[in-house]
Amino acid sequence: MRKNQRVISLFTALALTAGLLCGCASGESSETSAPAPEKHETADLSAIRAQDDFYGYINAQRLADTLPAYGEMMWGTYNEVEDQTVEEVFGLIAEIASSDENYEAGSPEYLIRSVYDQAMAFDDNAAVYSEVLCLCDRINGVRSIGELAALWKELYRSYGANTPFQPVVRQDYFKAGQYSLIIDQNKGFCGSAFEDISDSADDCVSMKKYITDMLMSTGCGKDTAESKAADAVRLSLDIAHATDFSAGKVSNPFAAFDFVSEEDMNGIFSNLDTSVIKLFFGLEENPYGGWYVKDRGQLEKINELMTDENLESWKTILISELVTANIDFLSSEADSLSAYGSGEEKEYAVCMKIASKLFYNELSGLYAERYYTPEMDKAIREMCEQLRESYRELIGNADWLTEEGRAALLAKLENMQFILPDAAVTPADPDSAEVIKNSYPETIRAIREDSYDDSIKNIGAEFDMTRPGMANFEVNACYNPNNTVTITAAIMHAPFFDPKADTGTNLGGLGDMIGHEMGHGFDTTCMDCNEKGEYAPDWLCDADRQAFAQRAKNMQKYFSTFTVLDIYHVDGEKTSGENYADLGSMECIVNILKDDREQLKKYFENLACINAETRVDSYAIEALETDEHSPGKVRVNALLSCCDEFYEIYDVKEGDTVKVTFGADGFLPSVRELRVRAATLTDYENSNGMTLVMSEKMFKEIYKDKPLNVFISCSDPEAAAKVIRDHSADMVSGIQTREEYREEVRQNSSSMMVIIDAVIALALGVTFIGVVSNCLIGFEGRKRECAVLMSTSLSREKLSKMFLTESAIASGAALAAALPLQAFLYRVFVSVLDGLMITIPVHISGAGSAVLAVIMWAVFTLSALFPIKALRKMNIAVQLKYE
Amino acid sequence: MDLIEVTNVSKTFGKGAAAAKVLNNVSLNVAQGEFVSLMGASGSGKSTLLYLIGGLDRDLEGSIKVCGKDITKMKERDLSRLRLETTGFIFQFYNLVQNLSVEDNILLPELTKGRSRAELKKDLDEILEITGLSDKRKSMPNELSGGQQQRTAIARAVIASPQLILADEATGNLDSVSGTEIMNLFLRINREKNITILQVTHSEECAAYGTRTVRLANGQIM
């Protein structure tokens, strides 16, 4: 285990000096040094020690024999349980479908069996095809955008055709207990993501091909279909270029939305009006006075394009969406759709559709009835309250919070609701039976309409806080910002939960899951929500918020030191919320088990077991950018590195050896094996670099000669220096005040600074020459255009002014772009210097930078004088006369 | 008073031994509403005379008056203003701005004077109708035929209601059908809008559309 990794920092020099001065280090070496291990050597898995790599210690042997299935990116404990759950769900559907029982009309069993029977018996795709063709005729007959919007809403409600707007009725994050109207960001049309087509010409070609195929399936000729598809792709690209893709990736659900009032929305919908949006929400009046909008720019662009001029392109998109939504029925009916069939066995496809789309909630209730027993319910409820009690104790003892802050967090903890699997069990509703029609397609349509109408009915209604956040057959649990924790029945399978297992084992599995979700209530995102679950960042006082932010920062820095595949670092900021929840859970459970070493050991072991996973290398790297969770290995090892109880259990004691990576996030990491000389009490939040003590010899090997310098910063540095010289002169080679140190660095680095200044001056000179050359070359290419302008509309004087303005804008834009580049290069430069152990004071003054920017802007603007001079000499007649 | 008064104008290209006198004491008057064709062999100086009258070339001897003002003595700024207010140019190679649509090319001179699109809408619709470009208003120059490009250039010249149009071999790059269309357009503009047209052409057929033909040879009017 890399326990000491967290304590290595830039302050280590001070730490050593402090240690030396305090006499904490003996003259003997306290460590053994070993070269970094050879890469790619065959590992002896049985030799992995718990204190070096607990995750590997528990899982290595098991993982060595397992690879992700062909085409899969990863395999892990979760996937194993998921496979089991899928079998159970499919078995449940098959059992209901084959049962002779006379189910009550409207009961989940009745609905599932009815749809299953209809789907399996259905073989008249041609009828659906002909219905879709009629709908396409209606679309093609539309004569205005307003008419198309009305038809689109109808097809969205009944046939599932995606719309340009993404209307959603969802809980209001800002007002507990009520719904809100949300217009989410549109991710793309016709199965192509805007982000993909804006990045890749190949994806544009694929989109065009897809739309062409959809149109051809409705009887459109190939040439016409291609032409229409190209127009639709162009329209999609216009929207893609106006889309703020970062808004779609914000992990904080509150930050992504802006409230747009009715009046503002009228401003956005200048081409249509808000009645179009209301139409999609089925509203006449908006009871909330506005909408939460995720990407206003995208909405404005859609409005801009919603004109009769683009009517044909919108029709093309609607037809493609309509065919896409019903492709299950159509793929066998048109040649151009043959490649889009799922290719799945019919029974499998029907079960998947029932579980994932048609009766997700109903099946969730049935699954709970089957697999969630009263004994489990009792045990889980006890576990939840046990975890709440532990959190209560931890928060009560959190001396880093103010008393007011502790009271606020405790109130939030008390308000936290657990939504257990039985919440999904609902009584039979006879009215639900009405969705079962005469044929499978009609039933599908009725279910879609029912689902839409149910959603619309929520407008103005009270939000049901006990509503589960996910289905019981999902192997997961979740925290909803409204301060509820949903725990599914599927996550109660072993190894997560087993009624016969030990307390520690269950706490290491399901306990950790629940503790983790509870931890989200206090993570970097949800800490902005008050005890009611409303987004209200000011609900904690400044002091608490600052203390919390500092701890979060320390934690982010700590997790960023961990890597996958040796060199790819975890993104501590991105994974912050999940890491916070993991740490909260670990502290909570350790607090419960701290007096029972046996159960604590089982907790650690099962924690490692449930996080076991193997990932394809490419996905392991990709996931660092896309997954908000740290990799499984980090979720175990980083956590336990902070846990003193872990070291007690696994007997890391004085005299043991541990491996430490120095400069793990630097350019030249160095792995050393150190011997533990003394145990210290630290945690990740208080790590400040003051706990690692090593010999002068080894420190010099890693950090060169710096450790023996003492830098003094206090009210009377000269007096302090004298005291140290008098008492410890033989232990240090240099004692300097801040001013002395700066002067020395200045002298040492002056020659380097001359070189840097010369490079900057040279770069500016070369840039200026480049800009002037560019202006003149550009002018040569524009001579004819200038002559045309002068003969038709502009005087030479006006044209010259235009050149100057153009140059001023270009120079301004270049400088604006240079500022973030400068900040970036500055960081790279400083990092490189740090990596090379070179100390050069680099000071960037704001005022100096501003003056330099203005001067450079003026100089580069004046470079326009060169083409202006050339313009004066230009013979207009010659330019116009000849081609 | 004639719209154009050219008096004893001479023009020499080059210096010293390489000097070539392309116009030699040329005098020419053109009245308001005339449609004059300038003809002559290549190198006879007809285009040079046209550009001198248009003020696009100022290096000359003699005097040229346009609308009663001696452009040889005017400051650059005043000449520019006079040119933009009174004269429209049409060239053999159209000289459209390639990254502007037909509509924007036509409106360019007036927009730069500060007029709004709304103000120009009526004039634009009228000139597009006259030039037969109503259905091409959003097209880019590279999507047009040569004749359509030249009609766009004519519309650009006419939209500002100039008193004078100077056309330098406007049909020289066009086939006979397009050429005829352009000449008929000139004729219509000349008659309906009373715009004076001075065109340079090699074609007797094109010259026949004018009210008068002036022939140049060896830098002098015949």
XYZ file of N, CA, C and O in Angstrom, chain A residues 402-529:
512
model
N -18.593 24.642 11.981
C -19.133 25.454 13.081
C -20.301 24.683 13.703
O -20.806 23.725 13.094
N -20.712 25.121 14.861
C -21.832 24.437 15.511
C -23.085 24.525 14.640
O -23.835 23.564 14.484
N -23.234 25.706 14.040
C -24.383 25.931 13.157
C -24.321 24.975 11.944
O -25.328 24.403 11.535
N -23.101 24.800 11.427
C -22.917 23.917 10.277
C -23.237 22.476 10.634
O -23.893 21.756 9.877
N -22.766 22.057 11.792
C -23.046 20.679 12.230
C -24.555 20.468 12.367
O -25.094 19.453 11.945
N -25.231 21.476 12.940
C -26.687 21.355 13.127
C -27.378 21.248 11.764
O -28.314 20.456 11.592
N -26.902 22.022 10.799
C -27.527 22.009 9.473
C -27.349 20.643 8.818
O -28.298 20.063 8.276
N -26.126 20.102 8.894
C -25.868 18.807 8.255
C -26.634 17.691 8.974
O -27.124 16.752 8.342
N -26.743 17.813 10.287
C -27.503 16.798 11.021
C -28.979 16.842 10.636
O -29.631 15.806 10.486
N -29.490 18.058 10.448
C -30.899 18.185 10.030
C -31.086 17.522 8.666
O -32.080 16.836 8.424
N -30.117 17.711 7.792
C -30.214 17.100 6.460
C -30.160 15.574 6.574
O -30.892 14.864 5.885
N -29.280 15.113 7.463
C -29.162 13.662 7.670
C -30.484 13.083 8.203
O -30.930 12.028 7.752
N -31.101 13.790 9.130
C -32.350 13.284 9.699
C -33.458 13.263 8.655
O -34.319 12.399 8.654
N -33.439 14.250 7.759
C -34.483 14.332 6.724
C -34.280 13.329 5.598
O -35.169 13.135 4.775
N -33.088 12.744 5.546
C -32.785 11.856 4.423
C -33.740 10.647 4.450
O -33.903 10.011 5.481
N -34.378 10.373 3.311
C -35.326 9.253 3.245
C -34.731 8.093 2.465
O -34.078 8.313 1.437
N -34.958 6.892 2.958
C -34.521 5.695 2.229
C -35.712 5.140 1.464
O -36.771 4.890 2.065
N -35.555 4.962 0.173
C -36.624 4.390 -0.637
C -36.217 2.959 -0.966
O -35.273 2.722 -1.734
N -36.889 2.040 -0.344
C -36.520 0.628 -0.469
C -37.340 -0.037 -1.576
O -38.297 0.553 -2.087
N -36.960 -1.257 -1.963
C -37.598 -1.888 -3.128
C -39.113 -1.939 -3.064
O -39.785 -1.831 -4.087
N -39.697 -2.099 -1.865
C -41.149 -2.258 -1.796
C -41.890 -0.999 -2.239
O -43.083 -1.050 -2.528
N -41.202 0.146 -2.319
C -41.867 1.381 -2.755
C -42.338 1.271 -4.204
O -43.232 2.005 -4.631
N -41.731 0.342 -4.941
C -42.115 0.208 -6.352
C -43.354 -0.644 -6.535
O -43.934 -0.689 -7.620
N -43.765 -1.323 -5.458
C -44.931 -2.197 -5.570
C -46.192 -1.336 -5.495
O -46.407 -0.627 -4.517
N -46.973 -1.349 -6.545
C -48.176 -0.520 -6.566
C -49.392 -1.415 -6.804
O -49.287 -2.450 -7.475
N -50.547 -1.023 -6.260
C -51.745 -1.851 -6.460
C -52.188 -1.822 -7.925
O -51.856 -0.892 -8.658
N -52.946 -2.851 -8.313
C -53.428 -2.932 -9.686
C -54.362 -1.750 -9.968
O -55.158 -1.363 -9.123
N -54.216 -1.180 -11.139
C -55.077 -0.076 -11.549
C -55.911 -0.542 -12.743
O -55.385 -0.688 -13.849
N -57.221 -0.807 -12.503
C -58.042 -1.340 -13.600
C -57.996 -0.475 -14.851
O -58.082 -0.974 -15.964
N -57.850 0.864 -14.663
C -57.807 1.753 -15.834
C -56.609 1.467 -16.734
O -56.633 1.732 -17.929
N -55.523 0.920 -16.120
C -54.319 0.646 -16.914
C -54.594 -0.358 -18.015
O -53.910 -0.377 -19.041
N -55.605 -1.210 -17.785
C -55.897 -2.252 -18.772
C -56.311 -1.651 -20.105
O -56.255 -2.315 -21.143
N -56.706 -0.372 -20.083
C -57.159 0.250 -21.319
C -56.046 0.401 -22.355
O -56.310 0.616 -23.529
N -54.802 0.308 -21.901
C -53.707 0.435 -22.888
C -53.598 -0.818 -23.756
O -52.954 -0.790 -24.800
N -54.192 -1.895 -23.320
C -54.132 -3.123 -24.130
C -55.206 -3.025 -25.221
O -56.398 -3.033 -24.940
N -54.750 -2.912 -26.434
C -55.665 -2.748 -27.569
C -55.756 -4.066 -28.349
O -55.302 -5.109 -27.892
N -56.273 -3.954 -29.550
C -56.510 -5.164 -30.337
C -55.248 -5.768 -30.934
O -55.210 -6.945 -31.257
N -54.251 -4.940 -31.156
C -53.028 -5.476 -31.767
C -51.816 -4.893 -31.061
O -51.915 -3.885 -30.345
N -50.691 -5.521 -31.293
C -49.444 -5.097 -30.634
C -49.084 -3.638 -30.981
O -48.822 -2.841 -30.076
N -49.113 -3.247 -32.258
C -48.764 -1.847 -32.568
C -49.718 -0.855 -31.918
O -49.299 0.199 -31.439
N -51.003 -1.196 -31.880
C -51.956 -0.278 -31.256
C -51.668 -0.154 -29.758
O -51.771 0.921 -29.171
N -51.316 -1.272 -29.152
C -50.992 -1.246 -27.725
C -49.750 -0.401 -27.461
O -49.717 0.400 -26.522
N -48.752 -0.587 -28.320
C -47.528 0.218 -28.156
C -47.886 1.703 -28.212
O -47.407 2.512 -27.411
N -48.751 2.047 -29.174
C -49.128 3.451 -29.319
C -49.874 3.926 -28.069
O -49.616 5.013 -27.551
N -50.758 3.092 -27.571
C -51.534 3.485 -26.383
C -50.622 3.660 -25.174
O -50.812 4.573 -24.364
N -49.618 2.792 -25.051
C -48.671 2.910 -23.916
C -47.891 4.215 -24.030
O -47.684 4.928 -23.044
N -47.467 4.539 -25.268
C -46.733 5.798 -25.459
C -47.611 6.992 -25.083
O -47.166 7.924 -24.395
N -48.854 6.962 -25.535
C -49.750 8.088 -25.253
C -50.024 8.185 -23.757
O -50.040 9.269 -23.183
N -50.198 7.026 -23.129
C -50.468 6.995 -21.695
C -49.279 7.564 -20.917
O -49.446 8.339 -19.977
N -48.089 7.169 -21.347
C -46.874 7.637 -20.671
C -46.749 9.152 -20.813
O -46.444 9.871 -19.859
N -47.003 9.667 -22.028
C -46.935 11.109 -22.262
C -47.979 11.825 -21.402
O -47.671 12.812 -20.726
N -49.218 11.299 -21.423
C -50.296 11.961 -20.678
C -50.011 11.947 -19.176
O -50.282 12.925 -18.476
N -49.458 10.822 -18.691
C -49.105 10.750 -17.265
C -48.096 11.828 -16.908
O -48.176 12.471 -15.856
N -47.125 12.004 -17.799
C -46.089 13.002 -17.550
C -46.712 14.400 -17.502
O -46.394 15.214 -16.632
N -47.611 14.672 -18.430
C -48.239 15.993 -18.490
C -49.112 16.232 -17.253
O -49.191 17.353 -16.746
N -49.733 15.154 -16.763
C -50.593 15.310 -15.586
C -49.800 15.796 -14.376
O -50.343 16.357 -13.438
N -48.502 15.541 -14.384
C -47.677 15.957 -13.238
C -47.530 17.467 -13.140
O -47.135 17.986 -12.095
N -47.793 18.164 -14.243
C -47.620 19.623 -14.222
C -48.587 20.220 -13.208
O -49.800 20.013 -13.279
N -48.031 20.917 -12.262
C -48.850 21.529 -11.223
C -49.120 20.620 -10.044
O -49.616 21.061 -9.009
N -48.774 19.332 -10.198
C -49.041 18.395 -9.101
C -47.876 18.398 -8.107
O -46.819 18.952 -8.372
N -48.087 17.759 -6.964
C -47.033 17.666 -5.952
C -46.068 16.540 -6.341
O -46.512 15.475 -6.788
N -44.772 16.775 -6.184
C -43.791 15.745 -6.540
C -43.765 14.680 -5.443
O -43.665 14.998 -4.257
N -43.843 13.441 -5.880
C -43.863 12.336 -4.923
C -42.433 12.013 -4.489
O -41.647 11.455 -5.229
N -42.117 12.383 -3.226
C -40.740 12.229 -2.749
C -40.382 10.762 -2.498
O -39.207 10.446 -2.292
N -41.373 9.883 -2.482
C -41.054 8.476 -2.214
C -40.908 7.679 -3.508
O -40.805 6.458 -3.478
N -40.915 8.387 -4.619
C -40.819 7.714 -5.914
C -39.402 7.167 -6.105
O -38.411 7.895 -5.959
N -39.254 5.880 -6.435
C -37.906 5.319 -6.585
C -37.129 5.997 -7.713
O -37.710 6.367 -8.730
N -35.837 6.123 -7.500
C -34.984 6.775 -8.503
C -34.567 5.837 -9.606
O -34.048 6.269 -10.634
N -34.741 4.530 -9.410
C -34.387 3.565 -10.457
C -35.139 2.252 -10.210
O -35.730 2.069 -9.141
N -35.130 1.366 -11.227
C -35.902 0.134 -11.124
C -35.184 -0.890 -10.244
O -33.954 -0.883 -10.141
N -35.971 -1.761 -9.681
C -35.421 -2.742 -8.744
C -34.500 -3.760 -9.389
O -33.742 -4.438 -8.697
N -34.599 -3.911 -10.717
C -33.720 -4.900 -11.348
C -32.416 -4.277 -11.832
O -31.662 -4.896 -12.573
N -32.141 -3.044 -11.455
C -30.842 -2.447 -11.763
C -29.899 -2.690 -10.579
O -30.297 -2.513 -9.426
N -28.689 -3.111 -10.887
C -27.737 -3.423 -9.817
C -27.080 -2.116 -9.390
O -25.973 -1.783 -9.818
N -27.789 -1.380 -8.557
C -27.296 -0.050 -8.239
C -28.083 0.543 -7.072
O -29.031 -0.058 -6.565
N -27.693 1.715 -6.679
C -28.440 2.516 -5.724
C -28.173 3.952 -6.126
O -27.229 4.217 -6.876
N -29.001 4.871 -5.673
C -28.730 6.254 -6.088
C -29.209 7.245 -5.037
O -30.112 6.951 -4.246
N -28.529 8.389 -5.047
C -28.951 9.504 -4.199
C -29.577 10.545 -5.106
O -28.995 10.916 -6.129
N -30.780 10.981 -4.738
C -31.442 12.028 -5.497
C -31.244 13.331 -4.742
O -31.371 13.355 -3.508
N -30.941 14.431 -5.441
C -30.726 15.692 -4.715
C -31.905 16.111 -3.838
O -31.758 16.992 -3.000
N -33.077 15.490 -4.017
C -34.176 15.833 -3.114
C -34.012 15.145 -1.755
O -34.936 15.120 -0.942
N -32.815 14.615 -1.530
C -32.432 14.031 -0.233
C -33.062 12.657 0.009
O -33.487 12.357 1.119
N -33.156 11.875 -1.049
C -33.628 10.497 -0.887
C -32.585 9.535 -1.436
O -31.855 9.871 -2.373
N -32.529 8.361 -0.827
C -31.614 7.319 -1.292
C -32.456 6.136 -1.757
O -33.241 5.591 -0.975
N -32.314 5.766 -3.030
C -33.047 4.612 -3.546
C -32.126 3.400 -3.525
O -30.982 3.474 -3.996
N -32.620 2.327 -2.952
C -31.830 1.091 -2.903
C -32.633 0.024 -3.639
O -33.795 -0.219 -3.300
N -32.054 -0.593 -4.650
C -32.808 -1.544 -5.460
C -32.716 -2.951 -4.864
O -31.865 -3.232 -4.002
N -33.588 -3.826 -5.365
C -33.554 -5.209 -4.884
C -32.379 -5.963 -5.503
O -31.793 -6.852 -4.874
N -32.013 -5.590 -6.746
C -30.956 -6.333 -7.437
C -29.602 -6.178 -6.763
O -28.751 -7.066 -6.848
N -29.404 -5.063 -6.074
C -28.108 -4.839 -5.424
C -28.020 -5.652 -4.129
O -26.994 -5.666 -3.448
N -29.102 -6.346 -3.791
C -29.092 -7.134 -2.554
C -28.690 -8.585 -2.803
O -28.975 -9.462 -1.998
N -28.064 -8.805 -3.945
C -27.510 -10.134 -4.211
C -26.095 -10.221 -3.627
O -25.409 -9.216 -3.546
N -25.682 -11.444 -3.322
C -24.284 -11.635 -2.914
C -23.398 -11.333 -4.119
O -23.823 -11.566 -5.251
N -22.251 -10.758 -3.948
C -21.561 -10.517 -2.677
C -21.949 -9.207 -1.998
O -21.358 -8.856 -0.992
N -22.945 -8.487 -2.565
C -23.303 -7.219 -1.942
C -24.035 -7.459 -0.612
O -23.747 -6.802 0.380
N -24.984 -8.389 -0.658
C -25.727 -8.655 0.564
C -26.127 -10.125 0.606
O -26.569 -10.699 -0.389
N -25.940 -10.704 1.776
C -26.354 -12.087 1.978
C -26.812 -12.185 3.434
O -26.030 -11.918 4.361
N -28.096 -12.545 3.646
C -28.607 -12.577 5.032
C -27.762 -13.463 5.935
O -27.717 -13.250 7.147
N -27.071 -14.447 5.312
C -26.285 -15.364 6.147
C -24.858 -14.861 6.370
O -24.094 -15.468 7.118
N -24.503 -13.819 5.704
C -23.109 -13.349 5.801
C -22.879 -12.529 7.068
O -23.829 -12.102 7.740
N -21.597 -12.304 7.361
C -21.240 -11.518 8.547
C -21.628 -10.058 8.356
O -21.741 -9.558 7.238
N -21.731 -9.376 9.504
C -22.032 -7.946 9.469
C -20.999 -7.194 8.639
O -21.338 -6.358 7.801
N -19.751 -7.491 8.868
C -18.675 -6.778 8.170
C -18.759 -6.984 6.664
O -18.570 -6.053 5.880
N -19.048 -8.226 6.258
C -19.136 -8.525 4.826
C -20.281 -7.744 4.190
O -20.124 -7.131 3.139
N -21.447 -7.761 4.842
C -22.584 -7.028 4.284
C -22.340 -5.516 4.287
O -22.763 -4.810 3.381
N -21.644 -5.047 5.308
C -21.335 -3.613 5.322
C -20.310 -3.274 4.228
O -20.319 -2.181 3.671
N -19.453 -4.211 3.912
C -18.472 -3.990 2.833
C -19.127 -4.002 1.470
O -18.580 -3.459 0.507
N -20.306 -4.618 1.362
C -21.012 -4.662 0.076
C -22.144 -3.660 0.045
O -21.952 -2.487 -0.285
N -23.337 -4.114 0.461
C -24.501 -3.227 0.408
C -24.321 -2.024 1.345
O -24.708 -0.902 1.009
N -23.712 -2.277 2.508
C -23.492 -1.175 3.451
C -22.683 -0.069 2.813
O -22.986 1.117 2.962
N -21.658 -0.471 2.071
C -20.832 0.539 1.402
C -21.637 1.267 0.333
O -21.493 2.478 0.152
N -22.513 0.520 -0.382
C -23.348 1.161 -1.404
C -24.252 2.221 -0.774
O -24.355 3.346 -1.260
N -24.906 1.846 0.321
C -25.840 2.785 0.963
C -25.059 3.956 1.580
O -25.425 5.123 1.423
N -23.962 3.617 2.277
C -23.139 4.666 2.888
C -22.628 5.631 1.833
O -22.572 6.848 2.040
N -22.269 5.077 0.672
C -21.784 5.892 -0.439
C -22.877 6.857 -0.911
O -22.633 8.055 -1.073
N -24.099 6.325 -1.097
C -25.187 7.196 -1.576
C -25.531 8.248 -0.523
O -25.805 9.394 -0.851
N -25.492 7.853 0.737
C -25.728 8.846 1.801
C -24.632 9.905 1.751
O -24.890 11.098 1.936
N -23.430 9.465 1.476
C -22.293 10.390 1.394
C -22.501 11.436 0.304
O -22.032 12.570 0.416
N -23.228 11.045 -0.753
C -23.505 12.016 -1.815
C -24.291 13.218 -1.289
O -24.198 14.313 -1.838
N -25.066 12.980 -0.239
C -25.822 14.093 0.345
C -24.906 15.187 0.863
O -25.330 16.329 1.047
N -23.639 14.849 1.065
C -22.687 15.829 1.610
C -21.481 15.983 0.680
O -20.420 16.395 1.103
N -21.660 15.609 -0.576
C -20.507 15.683 -1.492
C -20.391 17.074 -2.097
O -21.131 17.990 -1.757
N -19.427 17.217 -3.008
C -19.104 18.546 -3.533
C -20.259 19.157 -4.320
O -20.308 20.369 -4.481
N -21.177 18.325 -4.813
C -22.315 18.874 -5.555
C -23.501 19.094 -4.634
O -24.050 20.199 -4.554
N -23.886 18.045 -3.920
C -25.127 18.112 -3.142
C -24.960 18.883 -1.840
O -25.946 19.122 -1.132
N -23.727 19.259 -1.495
C -23.542 20.092 -0.310
C -24.203 21.457 -0.534
O -24.436 22.198 0.414
N -24.513 21.772 -1.799
C -25.191 23.031 -2.087
C -26.698 22.942 -1.871
O -27.401 23.914 -2.093
N -27.186 21.751 -1.494
C -28.632 21.590 -1.286
C -28.930 21.576 0.206
O -28.217 20.939 0.989
